[in-house]
Amino acid sequence: MLHVEPLTDNVKAFEIATAAFEVDAPGFPLDRREAFVARMQNPWPGNTLEHHAALLDGVTVGYVKIAMSQLDNLTSVDVEITVHPAYRRRGAGRALRDFAVARAREEGRKHLVAPASDGQPSGAAFATTVGAKAGLAEVRSRLDVAEVTGEPGPIAAGYRLVQWVNVAPEEFLDDIGYLDGRINEDAPNGDLVREAEKIDAARVRASEKAVRTRGRSAFNTGAVHEGSGRLVAWTMIASPDDAHEQAWQNATVVGPEHRGHGLGLTIKQENLRLARTERPALRVVDTFNAAENEHMIRINRQLGFRRMEAWTQWQLTL
């Protein structure tokens, strides 16, 4: 008998995720157990987070993560459905999908967005079977840190670099909020229904705390416009505290009026140097980009990133 109930065993979820990624995206840098559990237990600021398990004859065979922003994008639900490879094609995925749809409807949401590796043909087949459409093509790329040679060039005239670990200087909080809030506006979103996030200083501080609570350290580099004193470009690398050899390249944003000066490449180079200084054991850095974001992919290639696998964000409209 198959049914869905609240997930109570996060370690079991970790075991299911590990088995699933070995099949669907071999080599993907999944969190280690402690960080995985911490991420499940701590929602991102301004979001609610639920996990529900699919049980088949009393055995937990899969789970669904349901995240809903309470501050913006109020029509959307981010969903991740994971089923153990040994128990697929027995209805668990569909049961979890039906549960997520029911929760979305209860909350008045209209769009469910879920990722799947293109290396998992069954993921695309399942998505189309339940009525989802491809919303955004993405690419995961990886940088082998040992292959990075040379020193970053000087920053453009009229700008200066600033760097910090985990906690940003108070004077830049509003600027970070502005830049972070531009990501959904500036980066390609394909056919996904996404709106710009409204991020203020308090939300920046809450996000910094969440990164630490989720077991990661954040290395940041920005460019300050000397004429105004404003932070006009910012990038972040986050590294798990229990896996110093790997990190994620996260946001990189340059304010519209300051583009064309090479700031994006410069701050990414300098931030990689900071991360390597703080994490001497760092070996690889991973990142996701929209496949159509040619500008950022070109910058990443200049740094040495190489394509690993393709992903699709699937969107189901109710």
XYZ file of C-alpha atoms in Angstrom:
318
model
C 0.000 0.000 0.000
C 1.293 3.482 -0.947
C 0.612 6.646 1.025
C 2.173 10.054 1.802
C 2.843 11.394 5.288
C 5.129 14.014 6.895
C 8.802 13.068 6.694
C 10.268 12.322 10.116
C 13.582 10.697 9.186
C 15.949 13.156 7.491
C 18.775 10.636 7.488
C 16.615 8.274 5.447
C 15.978 11.124 3.024
C 19.745 11.599 2.722
C 20.180 7.930 1.867
C 17.461 8.160 -0.793
C 18.969 11.319 -2.282
C 22.443 9.781 -2.380
C 21.175 6.702 -4.219
C 19.121 8.819 -6.629
C 21.961 11.197 -7.542
C 24.340 8.293 -8.174
C 21.962 7.227 -10.946
C 20.592 10.546 -12.187
C 23.641 12.840 -11.965
C 26.834 10.911 -11.181
C 29.486 13.161 -9.698
C 27.027 15.802 -8.522
C 28.338 17.384 -5.284
C 25.519 16.417 -2.950
C 25.849 17.671 0.623
C 27.262 15.334 3.225
C 24.801 14.020 5.767
C 25.080 16.715 8.460
C 24.815 19.597 5.985
C 22.014 17.842 4.101
C 19.988 17.500 7.298
C 20.728 21.098 8.326
C 19.464 22.351 4.972
C 16.258 20.342 5.340
C 15.643 21.666 8.830
C 16.274 25.338 8.087
C 14.146 27.122 5.490
C 15.560 30.026 3.532
C 14.506 33.398 5.032
C 11.003 34.368 4.001
C 10.102 30.808 2.971
C 8.136 27.971 4.435
C 9.594 24.502 3.944
C 7.854 21.128 4.112
C 9.053 17.569 3.545
C 6.728 14.635 3.022
C 7.577 10.976 2.518
C 6.116 8.334 0.230
C 5.755 5.038 2.062
C 5.275 1.766 0.187
C 4.193 -1.062 2.469
C 5.691 0.826 5.406
C 9.033 1.533 3.689
C 10.071 5.125 2.942
C 10.859 5.071 -0.784
C 10.872 8.773 -1.667
C 10.151 12.280 -0.478
C 9.086 15.685 -1.725
C 10.422 19.069 -0.670
C 7.898 21.912 -0.909
C 9.190 25.479 -0.514
C 6.962 28.547 -0.721
C 8.107 32.154 -0.528
C 5.956 34.305 1.729
C 7.459 37.629 0.610
C 7.377 37.522 -3.205
C 6.634 35.074 -6.033
C 3.437 34.268 -4.177
C 1.956 32.226 -7.029
C 4.832 29.738 -7.183
C 5.940 26.622 -5.317
C 9.433 25.133 -5.601
C 9.242 21.360 -5.520
C 11.864 18.605 -5.456
C 10.677 15.016 -5.830
C 13.206 12.267 -5.099
C 12.471 8.542 -5.338
C 14.939 5.771 -4.583
C 15.958 4.082 -7.875
C 15.055 0.642 -6.518
C 11.428 1.714 -6.000
C 10.695 3.686 -9.126
C 7.783 2.977 -11.465
C 5.566 1.970 -8.538
C 3.610 5.209 -8.250
C 5.643 6.964 -5.563
C 6.644 9.891 -7.796
C 3.085 10.469 -8.951
C 1.766 10.261 -5.380
C 4.287 12.883 -4.259
C 3.439 15.056 -7.255
C -0.287 14.813 -6.475
C 0.406 15.743 -2.862
C 2.461 18.791 -3.905
C -0.293 19.894 -6.286
C -2.867 19.583 -3.506
C -0.704 21.672 -1.171
C -0.207 24.313 -3.865
C -3.950 24.564 -4.391
C -4.561 24.805 -0.652
C -2.193 27.784 -0.551
C -3.654 29.398 -3.669
C -0.502 28.837 -5.752
C -0.623 28.323 -9.504
C 2.868 27.285 -10.572
C 4.991 24.338 -9.442
C 8.663 24.389 -10.454
C 10.873 21.311 -10.143
C 14.405 20.476 -11.375
C 15.524 17.303 -13.144
C 18.844 16.293 -14.640
C 18.714 15.807 -18.397
C 20.775 12.674 -17.777
C 17.699 11.139 -16.184
C 15.385 10.410 -19.135
C 12.712 9.158 -16.778
C 12.635 12.596 -15.140
C 11.674 14.348 -18.368
C 9.234 11.580 -19.240
C 7.602 11.846 -15.821
C 7.400 15.649 -16.029
C 5.695 15.625 -19.421
C 3.373 12.793 -18.370
C 2.017 14.861 -15.479
C 1.588 17.918 -17.691
C 4.693 19.961 -16.857
C 6.532 21.951 -19.506
C 10.223 22.763 -19.800
C 10.611 26.203 -18.234
C 14.343 26.854 -18.147
C 17.396 24.982 -19.449
C 20.393 25.100 -17.107
C 23.990 23.916 -17.134
C 26.163 22.853 -14.227
C 29.823 23.702 -14.717
C 32.883 22.874 -12.634
C 36.190 24.621 -12.055
C 39.283 22.567 -11.220
C 41.049 24.964 -8.886
C 44.459 23.379 -9.549
C 44.220 24.496 -13.170
C 43.800 28.175 -12.264
C 47.062 30.023 -12.862
C 48.088 33.641 -12.953
C 46.893 36.628 -10.977
C 43.743 38.724 -11.458
C 44.205 41.938 -13.382
C 43.629 45.365 -11.805
C 40.101 46.581 -11.230
C 38.788 49.261 -13.584
C 39.661 52.858 -12.795
C 37.166 54.526 -10.491
C 36.404 51.360 -8.502
C 37.943 49.574 -5.536
C 37.598 46.043 -4.173
C 36.076 45.047 -0.832
C 35.957 41.531 0.624
C 34.373 39.818 3.603
C 33.613 36.370 4.993
C 30.062 35.575 6.141
C 29.102 38.989 7.572
C 28.952 42.009 5.270
C 29.965 45.499 6.408
C 26.910 47.375 7.641
C 27.448 50.174 5.126
C 26.828 47.855 2.175
C 23.672 46.036 3.306
C 21.239 48.133 1.273
C 23.414 47.820 -1.824
C 23.676 44.039 -1.434
C 19.908 43.862 -1.104
C 19.473 45.875 -4.293
C 21.966 43.746 -6.242
C 20.626 40.451 -4.912
C 17.095 41.508 -5.753
C 18.083 42.070 -9.375
C 18.980 38.421 -10.011
C 15.522 37.275 -11.135
C 15.214 40.471 -13.145
C 18.578 40.307 -14.915
C 19.310 36.595 -15.356
C 17.382 34.646 -18.017
C 14.361 32.856 -16.580
C 13.116 31.142 -19.737
C 9.391 30.532 -19.447
C 9.414 30.320 -15.656
C 7.047 32.647 -13.813
C 9.488 34.592 -11.660
C 9.435 38.121 -10.276
C 12.219 40.187 -8.765
C 12.668 39.657 -5.047
C 12.323 42.525 -2.607
C 15.418 42.290 -0.410
C 16.224 44.776 2.335
C 19.054 44.962 4.878
C 17.232 42.767 7.390
C 16.738 40.079 4.766
C 20.425 40.219 3.844
C 21.344 39.618 7.481
C 18.812 36.776 7.728
C 20.300 35.165 4.620
C 23.811 35.399 6.069
C 22.583 33.640 9.201
C 20.840 30.972 7.128
C 24.030 30.190 5.215
C 25.826 29.539 8.500
C 22.924 27.596 10.000
C 22.894 25.405 6.906
C 26.537 24.524 7.491
C 28.304 26.741 4.948
C 30.713 29.641 4.927
C 30.310 32.468 2.423
C 33.199 34.293 0.755
C 32.277 37.625 -0.797
C 33.915 40.194 -3.037
C 32.429 43.453 -4.257
C 33.337 46.510 -6.262
C 32.763 49.945 -4.777
C 32.255 52.941 -7.057
C 34.675 55.496 -5.642
C 32.637 58.464 -6.787
C 29.505 57.446 -4.871
C 30.862 55.045 -2.263
C 28.201 52.529 -3.273
C 28.740 48.790 -3.688
C 27.864 48.315 -7.375
C 28.974 44.720 -8.008
C 28.975 41.639 -5.790
C 29.740 37.921 -5.976
C 29.655 35.055 -3.463
C 31.166 31.585 -3.153
C 29.718 29.277 -0.476
C 31.639 26.263 0.800
C 30.333 23.479 3.059
C 32.004 23.515 6.457
C 32.265 19.722 6.409
C 33.660 19.494 2.856
C 36.371 22.115 2.373
C 37.399 20.643 -0.967
C 34.208 21.779 -2.739
C 32.326 25.078 -3.059
C 29.477 26.660 -5.001
C 29.795 29.827 -7.043
C 26.555 31.613 -6.256
C 25.375 35.095 -7.143
C 27.338 37.444 -9.382
C 25.617 40.771 -10.062
C 26.785 44.059 -11.544
C 24.546 47.111 -11.380
C 23.240 48.088 -14.851
C 24.915 51.500 -14.927
C 28.328 49.972 -14.105
C 28.484 47.232 -16.707
C 31.045 47.180 -19.479
C 34.063 47.705 -17.194
C 34.959 44.055 -16.628
C 33.806 44.184 -13.009
C 32.086 40.796 -13.141
C 35.231 38.946 -14.182
C 37.451 40.892 -11.791
C 35.375 40.297 -8.674
C 34.963 36.600 -9.508
C 38.736 36.198 -9.906
C 39.413 38.014 -6.655
C 36.723 36.093 -4.818
C 38.169 32.788 -5.975
C 41.500 33.921 -4.560
C 39.774 34.752 -1.253
C 38.052 31.356 -1.144
C 41.337 29.556 -1.827
C 43.015 31.505 0.976
C 40.237 30.681 3.443
C 39.890 27.090 2.209
C 43.405 25.806 1.362
C 41.939 22.342 0.667
C 39.557 23.707 -2.001
C 39.752 21.581 -5.171
C 36.586 22.256 -7.178
C 33.964 24.980 -7.519
C 30.571 24.239 -9.071
C 27.990 26.611 -10.483
C 24.655 26.668 -12.302
C 23.795 29.025 -15.152
C 20.830 29.374 -17.449
C 21.924 27.797 -20.726
C 20.987 31.014 -22.529
C 23.046 33.207 -20.205
C 25.887 33.391 -22.691
C 27.558 36.377 -21.043
C 28.032 34.705 -17.648
C 28.949 31.364 -19.197
C 31.627 33.126 -21.248
C 33.041 34.724 -18.077
C 33.034 31.348 -16.333
C 34.891 29.757 -19.239
C 37.518 32.462 -18.978
C 37.962 31.445 -15.355
C 38.280 27.774 -16.347
C 34.814 26.348 -15.682
C 33.865 23.345 -17.825
C 30.383 21.999 -18.531
C 29.366 18.926 -16.510
C 25.687 18.219 -17.232
C 22.444 19.842 -18.309
C 19.354 20.333 -16.158
C 15.827 21.498 -16.803
C 13.525 23.433 -14.500
C 10.071 22.017 -15.241
C 6.965 24.109 -14.592
C 3.483 22.790 -13.980
C 0.713 25.388 -14.225
C -2.493 24.558 -12.373
